[in-house]
PDB file of C-alpha atoms in Angstrom:
ATOM      1  CA  ASN A 222    -159.018 132.670 187.398  1.00 48.00           C
ATOM      2  CA  GLY A 223    -156.905 135.784 187.193  1.00 53.00           C
ATOM      3  CA  GLY A 224    -159.569 137.761 185.370  1.00 50.00           C
ATOM      4  CA  GLU A 225    -159.668 135.359 182.418  1.00 50.00           C
ATOM      5  CA  ASP A 226    -162.965 135.699 180.586  1.00 52.00           C
ATOM      6  CA  LEU A 227    -165.102 132.542 180.603  1.00 50.00           C
ATOM      7  CA  GLY A 228    -167.534 131.779 177.846  1.00 51.00           C
ATOM      8  CA  ALA A 229    -171.033 130.473 178.377  1.00 50.00           C
ATOM      9  CA  SER A 230    -169.719 126.922 178.538  1.00 50.00           C
ATOM     10  CA  GLY A 231    -167.344 127.725 181.396  1.00 52.00           C
ATOM     11  CA  ASN A 232    -164.250 127.143 179.275  1.00 56.00           C
ATOM     12  CA  PRO A 233    -161.522 129.798 179.079  1.00 53.00           C
ATOM     13  CA  LYS A 234    -162.069 132.065 176.112  1.00 57.00           C
ATOM     14  CA  GLY A 235    -160.357 130.757 173.028  1.00 56.00           C
ATOM     15  CA  HIS A 236    -160.069 127.177 174.315  1.00 58.00           C
ATOM     16  CA  ALA A 237    -162.331 124.625 172.618  1.00 63.00           C
ATOM     17  CA  ALA A 238    -164.013 121.937 174.710  1.00 62.00           C
ATOM     18  CA  PRO A 239    -162.204 118.591 174.381  1.00 60.00           C
ATOM     19  CA  GLU A 240    -163.686 116.072 171.997  1.00 62.00           C
ATOM     20  CA  PRO A 241    -165.253 113.024 173.702  1.00 59.00           C
ATOM     21  CA  GLU A 242    -162.528 110.704 172.366  1.00 59.00           C
ATOM     22  CA  ASP A 243    -159.852 112.961 173.834  1.00 63.00           C
ATOM     23  CA  VAL A 244    -160.970 112.246 177.398  1.00 61.00           C
ATOM     24  CA  LEU A 245    -160.701 108.478 176.901  1.00 73.00           C
ATOM     25  CA  ASP A 246    -157.459 106.797 177.792  1.00 87.00           C
ATOM     26  CA  ALA A 247    -155.862 104.167 175.554  1.00 87.00           C
ATOM     27  CA  PHE A 248    -157.482 101.290 177.458  1.00 88.00           C
ATOM     28  CA  SER A 249    -160.948 102.817 177.130  1.00 91.00           C
ATOM     29  CA  ARG A 250    -160.487 103.532 173.425  1.00 92.00           C
ATOM     30  CA  ALA A 251    -159.441  99.935 172.832  1.00 92.00           C
ATOM     31  CA  VAL A 252    -162.460  98.509 174.649  1.00 94.00           C
ATOM     32  CA  VAL A 253    -164.886 100.922 172.965  1.00 94.00           C
ATOM     33  CA  GLY A 254    -163.430 100.059 169.556  1.00 94.00           C
ATOM     34  CA  VAL A 255    -163.711  96.322 170.166  1.00 95.00           C
ATOM     35  CA  ALA A 256    -167.280  96.643 171.452  1.00 95.00           C
ATOM     36  CA  ASP A 257    -168.402  98.705 168.454  1.00 95.00           C
ATOM     37  CA  LYS A 258    -166.774  96.255 166.064  1.00 95.00           C
ATOM     38  CA  LEU A 259    -167.890  92.971 167.624  1.00 95.00           C
ATOM     39  CA  ARG A 260    -171.355  93.479 169.110  1.00 95.00           C
ATOM     40  CA  PRO A 261    -173.161  93.096 165.746  1.00 96.00           C
ATOM     41  CA  ALA A 262    -171.581  89.628 165.347  1.00 97.00           C
ATOM     42  CA  VAL A 263    -172.523  88.388 168.842  1.00 97.00           C
ATOM     43  CA  VAL A 264    -175.873  86.620 169.176  1.00 96.00           C
ATOM     44  CA  ASN A 265    -178.138  85.320 171.908  1.00 95.00           C
ATOM     45  CA  LEU A 266    -179.134  81.662 171.538  1.00 95.00           C
ATOM     46  CA  ARG A 267    -182.334  80.139 172.939  1.00 94.00           C
ATOM     47  CA  VAL A 268    -183.153  76.438 172.994  1.00 93.00           C
ATOM     48  CA  GLY A 269    -186.201  74.502 174.178  1.00 86.00           C
ATOM     49  CA  LYS A 270    -189.225  75.940 175.934  1.00 83.00           C
ATOM     50  CA  GLY A 271    -190.319  76.536 179.514  1.00 70.00           C
ATOM     51  CA  MET A 272    -188.453  74.690 182.253  1.00 67.00           C
ATOM     52  CA  ARG A 273    -186.560  72.689 179.642  1.00 72.00           C
ATOM     53  CA  GLY A 274    -185.393  75.803 177.844  1.00 77.00           C
ATOM     54  CA  GLY A 275    -182.070  77.533 178.124  1.00 86.00           C
ATOM     55  CA  SER A 276    -180.009  80.308 176.627  1.00 91.00           C
ATOM     56  CA  GLY A 277    -176.449  81.265 175.902  1.00 94.00           C
ATOM     57  CA  SER A 278    -174.319  83.277 173.507  1.00 96.00           C
ATOM     58  CA  GLY A 279    -172.606  82.721 170.196  1.00 97.00           C
ATOM     59  CA  VAL A 280    -170.431  84.542 167.676  1.00 97.00           C
ATOM     60  CA  LEU A 281    -170.941  84.611 163.919  1.00 97.00           C
ATOM     61  CA  PHE A 282    -167.760  83.824 161.990  1.00 97.00           C
ATOM     62  CA  ALA A 283    -169.140  83.721 158.419  1.00 96.00           C
ATOM     63  CA  PRO A 284    -171.675  85.877 156.534  1.00 96.00           C
ATOM     64  CA  ASP A 285    -173.864  82.865 155.708  1.00 95.00           C
ATOM     65  CA  GLY A 286    -174.863  82.365 159.329  1.00 96.00           C
ATOM     66  CA  PHE A 287    -172.301  79.934 160.725  1.00 98.00           C
ATOM     67  CA  LEU A 288    -171.528  80.657 164.364  1.00 98.00           C
ATOM     68  CA  LEU A 289    -169.551  79.199 167.255  1.00 98.00           C
ATOM     69  CA  THR A 290    -170.979  78.468 170.683  1.00 97.00           C
ATOM     70  CA  ASN A 291    -170.586  75.936 173.518  1.00 95.00           C
ATOM     71  CA  HIS A 292    -171.692  72.331 173.275  1.00 94.00           C
ATOM     72  CA  HIS A 293    -173.427  72.596 176.644  1.00 91.00           C
ATOM     73  CA  VAL A 294    -175.532  75.536 175.407  1.00 93.00           C
ATOM     74  CA  VAL A 295    -177.163  73.507 172.603  1.00 94.00           C
ATOM     75  CA  GLN A 296    -176.737  70.006 174.039  1.00 92.00           C
ATOM     76  CA  GLY A 297    -179.733  67.800 173.261  1.00 90.00           C
ATOM     77  CA  HIS A 298    -181.242  70.206 170.731  1.00 93.00           C
ATOM     78  CA  ASP A 299    -181.256  70.290 166.936  1.00 94.00           C
ATOM     79  CA  LYS A 300    -183.086  73.611 166.523  1.00 95.00           C
ATOM     80  CA  VAL A 301    -182.002  76.970 167.960  1.00 96.00           C
ATOM     81  CA  ARG A 302    -183.459  80.479 167.996  1.00 96.00           C
ATOM     82  CA  VAL A 303    -180.812  83.057 167.109  1.00 96.00           C
ATOM     83  CA  ARG A 304    -181.377  86.642 168.267  1.00 95.00           C
ATOM     84  CA  LEU A 305    -179.196  89.240 166.578  1.00 95.00           C
ATOM     85  CA  ALA A 306    -177.865  92.423 168.146  1.00 93.00           C
ATOM     86  CA  ASP A 307    -180.497  94.486 166.303  1.00 92.00           C
ATOM     87  CA  GLY A 308    -183.293  92.498 167.960  1.00 92.00           C
ATOM     88  CA  SER A 309    -184.298  90.399 164.954  1.00 94.00           C
ATOM     89  CA  GLU A 310    -184.644  86.636 165.358  1.00 95.00           C
ATOM     90  CA  LEU A 311    -183.637  83.837 163.005  1.00 96.00           C
ATOM     91  CA  GLY A 312    -184.095  80.114 163.084  1.00 96.00           C
ATOM     92  CA  GLY A 313    -180.978  77.995 163.369  1.00 97.00           C
ATOM     93  CA  ARG A 314    -179.843  74.399 163.375  1.00 97.00           C
ATOM     94  CA  VAL A 315    -176.982  72.660 165.131  1.00 97.00           C
ATOM     95  CA  VAL A 316    -174.640  71.372 162.422  1.00 97.00           C
ATOM     96  CA  GLY A 317    -171.913  69.963 164.666  1.00 95.00           C
ATOM     97  CA  ASN A 318    -170.894  69.649 168.300  1.00 93.00           C
ATOM     98  CA  ASP A 319    -168.004  68.242 170.287  1.00 93.00           C
ATOM     99  CA  PRO A 320    -168.426  67.527 174.011  1.00 90.00           C
ATOM    100  CA  TRP A 321    -164.678  66.900 174.338  1.00 90.00           C
ATOM    101  CA  THR A 322    -163.902  70.565 173.698  1.00 92.00           C
ATOM    102  CA  ASP A 323    -167.358  71.928 174.693  1.00 92.00           C
ATOM    103  CA  LEU A 324    -167.723  73.552 171.276  1.00 95.00           C
ATOM    104  CA  ALA A 325    -170.556  73.532 168.756  1.00 97.00           C
ATOM    105  CA  VAL A 326    -171.338  75.063 165.373  1.00 98.00           C
ATOM    106  CA  VAL A 327    -174.787  76.438 164.559  1.00 98.00           C
ATOM    107  CA  GLN A 328    -176.015  77.785 161.233  1.00 97.00           C
ATOM    108  CA  ALA A 329    -178.513  80.640 161.416  1.00 97.00           C
ATOM    109  CA  GLU A 330    -181.017  81.005 158.583  1.00 96.00           C
ATOM    110  CA  GLY A 331    -179.670  84.230 157.185  1.00 92.00           C
ATOM    111  CA  THR A 332    -177.303  85.747 154.620  1.00 91.00           C
ATOM    112  CA  SER A 333    -174.977  88.742 154.544  1.00 94.00           C
ATOM    113  CA  LEU A 334    -174.809  88.711 158.335  1.00 96.00           C
ATOM    114  CA  PRO A 335    -172.154  90.622 160.311  1.00 96.00           C
ATOM    115  CA  PHE A 336    -169.336  88.351 161.407  1.00 97.00           C
ATOM    116  CA  ALA A 337    -166.179  88.404 163.476  1.00 97.00           C
ATOM    117  CA  LYS A 338    -162.645  87.552 162.431  1.00 97.00           C
ATOM    118  CA  LEU A 339    -160.888  84.658 164.139  1.00 97.00           C
ATOM    119  CA  GLY A 340    -157.483  85.421 165.650  1.00 97.00           C
ATOM    120  CA  ASP A 341    -154.526  83.229 166.617  1.00 97.00           C
ATOM    121  CA  SER A 342    -154.614  82.044 170.225  1.00 96.00           C
ATOM    122  CA  ALA A 343    -151.078  80.631 169.901  1.00 95.00           C
ATOM    123  CA  LYS A 344    -149.769  84.200 169.961  1.00 96.00           C
ATOM    124  CA  LEU A 345    -151.471  85.214 173.221  1.00 97.00           C
ATOM    125  CA  LYS A 346    -149.444  86.719 176.052  1.00 97.00           C
ATOM    126  CA  VAL A 347    -150.343  86.690 179.729  1.00 97.00           C
ATOM    127  CA  GLY A 348    -151.436  90.184 180.715  1.00 96.00           C
ATOM    128  CA  GLN A 349    -152.803  91.320 177.348  1.00 96.00           C
ATOM    129  CA  LEU A 350    -156.243  92.898 177.054  1.00 96.00           C
ATOM    130  CA  ALA A 351    -159.212  90.527 176.812  1.00 97.00           C
ATOM    131  CA  VAL A 352    -162.801  91.647 176.134  1.00 97.00           C
ATOM    132  CA  ALA A 353    -165.828  89.382 176.566  1.00 96.00           C
ATOM    133  CA  ILE A 354    -169.188  89.994 174.895  1.00 96.00           C
ATOM    134  CA  GLY A 355    -172.349  88.002 175.517  1.00 94.00           C
ATOM    135  CA  SER A 356    -175.742  87.768 177.201  1.00 92.00           C
ATOM    136  CA  PRO A 357    -175.098  87.133 180.909  1.00 90.00           C
ATOM    137  CA  LEU A 358    -178.335  86.389 182.788  1.00 87.00           C
ATOM    138  CA  GLY A 359    -180.258  87.520 179.692  1.00 83.00           C
ATOM    139  CA  PHE A 360    -178.701  90.989 179.470  1.00 90.00           C
ATOM    140  CA  GLU A 361    -177.812  91.008 175.780  1.00 89.00           C
ATOM    141  CA  SER A 362    -174.713  92.641 174.254  1.00 89.00           C
ATOM    142  CA  THR A 363    -172.987  93.020 177.631  1.00 94.00           C
ATOM    143  CA  VAL A 364    -169.302  93.973 177.391  1.00 96.00           C
ATOM    144  CA  THR A 365    -166.726  93.208 180.098  1.00 95.00           C
ATOM    145  CA  ALA A 366    -162.968  93.645 179.975  1.00 96.00           C
ATOM    146  CA  GLY A 367    -159.922  92.272 181.735  1.00 95.00           C
ATOM    147  CA  VAL A 368    -156.680  90.546 180.855  1.00 96.00           C
ATOM    148  CA  VAL A 369    -155.458  87.111 179.904  1.00 97.00           C
ATOM    149  CA  SER A 370    -154.641  85.768 183.375  1.00 97.00           C
ATOM    150  CA  ALA A 371    -152.978  82.479 182.392  1.00 97.00           C
ATOM    151  CA  LEU A 372    -152.577  80.082 179.478  1.00 97.00           C
ATOM    152  CA  GLY A 373    -152.514  76.310 179.154  1.00 95.00           C
ATOM    153  CA  ARG A 374    -155.038  75.550 181.896  1.00 94.00           C
ATOM    154  CA  THR A 375    -156.961  72.264 182.024  1.00 92.00           C
ATOM    155  CA  LEU A 376    -160.680  72.517 182.762  1.00 88.00           C
ATOM    156  CA  ARG A 377    -163.412  69.964 183.364  1.00 85.00           C
ATOM    157  CA  SER A 378    -166.290  71.126 181.202  1.00 76.00           C
ATOM    158  CA  VAL A 379    -169.970  71.109 182.141  1.00 71.00           C
ATOM    159  CA  SER A 380    -170.295  67.838 180.196  1.00 70.00           C
ATOM    160  CA  GLY A 381    -167.615  66.285 182.409  1.00 79.00           C
ATOM    161  CA  HIS A 382    -164.806  66.111 179.865  1.00 80.00           C
ATOM    162  CA  LEU A 383    -161.339  67.560 180.431  1.00 87.00           C
ATOM    163  CA  VAL A 384    -160.491  70.399 178.039  1.00 88.00           C
ATOM    164  CA  ASP A 385    -156.792  71.188 177.605  1.00 89.00           C
ATOM    165  CA  ASN A 386    -154.952  74.427 176.785  1.00 92.00           C
ATOM    166  CA  VAL A 387    -157.752  76.620 178.155  1.00 95.00           C
ATOM    167  CA  ILE A 388    -157.382  80.415 178.468  1.00 97.00           C
ATOM    168  CA  GLN A 389    -157.916  81.906 181.931  1.00 96.00           C
ATOM    169  CA  THR A 390    -159.195  85.493 182.081  1.00 96.00           C
ATOM    170  CA  ASP A 391    -160.525  87.914 184.672  1.00 95.00           C
ATOM    171  CA  ALA A 392    -163.016  89.492 182.235  1.00 94.00           C
ATOM    172  CA  ALA A 393    -166.247  89.065 184.200  1.00 92.00           C
ATOM    173  CA  LEU A 394    -168.438  86.188 182.989  1.00 91.00           C
ATOM    174  CA  ASN A 395    -171.808  84.983 184.244  1.00 90.00           C
ATOM    175  CA  PRO A 396    -174.326  82.307 183.209  1.00 87.00           C
ATOM    176  CA  GLY A 397    -175.429  83.217 179.691  1.00 89.00           C
ATOM    177  CA  ASN A 398    -171.943  84.333 178.600  1.00 92.00           C
ATOM    178  CA  SER A 399    -171.255  80.728 177.603  1.00 93.00           C
ATOM    179  CA  GLY A 400    -170.534  80.462 173.898  1.00 95.00           C
ATOM    180  CA  GLY A 401    -169.755  84.154 173.460  1.00 96.00           C
ATOM    181  CA  PRO A 402    -166.412  85.439 172.202  1.00 97.00           C
ATOM    182  CA  LEU A 403    -163.303  86.467 174.083  1.00 97.00           C
ATOM    183  CA  VAL A 404    -161.517  88.966 171.840  1.00 97.00           C
ATOM    184  CA  ASP A 405    -158.222  90.851 171.709  1.00 96.00           C
ATOM    185  CA  SER A 406    -157.631  94.580 171.365  1.00 94.00           C
ATOM    186  CA  HIS A 407    -157.900  94.334 167.560  1.00 95.00           C
ATOM    187  CA  GLY A 408    -161.370  92.778 167.747  1.00 95.00           C
ATOM    188  CA  ARG A 409    -160.227  89.301 166.739  1.00 97.00           C
ATOM    189  CA  VAL A 410    -161.790  86.296 168.458  1.00 98.00           C
ATOM    190  CA  ILE A 411    -159.198  84.531 170.625  1.00 97.00           C
ATOM    191  CA  GLY A 412    -161.484  82.184 172.552  1.00 97.00           C
ATOM    192  CA  ILE A 413    -165.015  80.958 173.225  1.00 97.00           C
ATOM    193  CA  ASN A 414    -166.102  81.693 176.795  1.00 95.00           C
ATOM    194  CA  THR A 415    -167.101  78.497 178.529  1.00 91.00           C
ATOM    195  CA  ALA A 416    -167.029  78.558 182.325  1.00 80.00           C
ATOM    196  CA  VAL A 417    -166.655  80.429 185.591  1.00 82.00           C
ATOM    197  CA  ILE A 418    -165.651  79.099 188.983  1.00 78.00           C
ATOM    198  CA  GLN A 419    -168.224  79.922 191.637  1.00 76.00           C
ATOM    199  CA  PRO A 420    -167.984  81.539 194.143  1.00 78.00           C
ATOM    200  CA  ALA A 421    -164.518  82.687 193.055  1.00 77.00           C
ATOM    201  CA  GLN A 422    -164.231  86.140 191.499  1.00 84.00           C
ATOM    202  CA  GLY A 423    -162.258  86.918 188.378  1.00 88.00           C
ATOM    203  CA  ILE A 424    -161.464  83.299 187.467  1.00 92.00           C
ATOM    204  CA  CYS A 425    -163.086  82.585 184.104  1.00 93.00           C
ATOM    205  CA  PHE A 426    -162.174  80.343 181.202  1.00 94.00           C
ATOM    206  CA  ALA A 427    -162.375  80.241 177.408  1.00 96.00           C
ATOM    207  CA  VAL A 428    -161.605  77.518 174.884  1.00 96.00           C
ATOM    208  CA  PRO A 429    -158.862  78.872 172.576  1.00 97.00           C
ATOM    209  CA  VAL A 430    -159.958  79.818 169.079  1.00 97.00           C
ATOM    210  CA  ASN A 431    -157.280  77.601 167.512  1.00 96.00           C
ATOM    211  CA  THR A 432    -159.063  74.614 169.067  1.00 95.00           C
ATOM    212  CA  ALA A 433    -162.322  75.880 167.543  1.00 94.00           C
ATOM    213  CA  LYS A 434    -160.672  76.201 164.134  1.00 94.00           C
TER     214      LYS A 434
END
């Protein structure tokens, strides 16, 4: 190194080690920021028991426990167990569902809960960053990232109904992600994740948040 004196850390003398955030590129910083902001508002939902039980994801959108999820996650159930990101569990009830859009609203029995802000899916652009958060295969608070691959798709939902104006993304989704949020780089919810095409890779869909509104 030309005789330059190295400190104990191996860095040239007089040069401070870079801060952790300095080694992250813009994409990484955006995803990390979204994950930190949104994970407290994303919940794991459990319905039924045993072989008749199931699970999915949801996103709180109000401090008094109201959350969005998929109709097919809570279909046939009035009561839901809501597991928060901190591990605590709350009871919940289904207050509305719509098989035509595969959306449902659940109210958790809690107050002053963390919640996400809803964005405007009408302003989406193909190619922009999309981050998905949920509980795929039971792995809670899993974060995946990709882009908005296409807009205005039509999808046949699990309940058999055609859903229009669906968002296509390549943010990896798996069973259990259903009902979780798709968010933009500012941490605003732009869609509710609803389906993947198997065995295709990177073809996933979300119901736009404006439909949920």
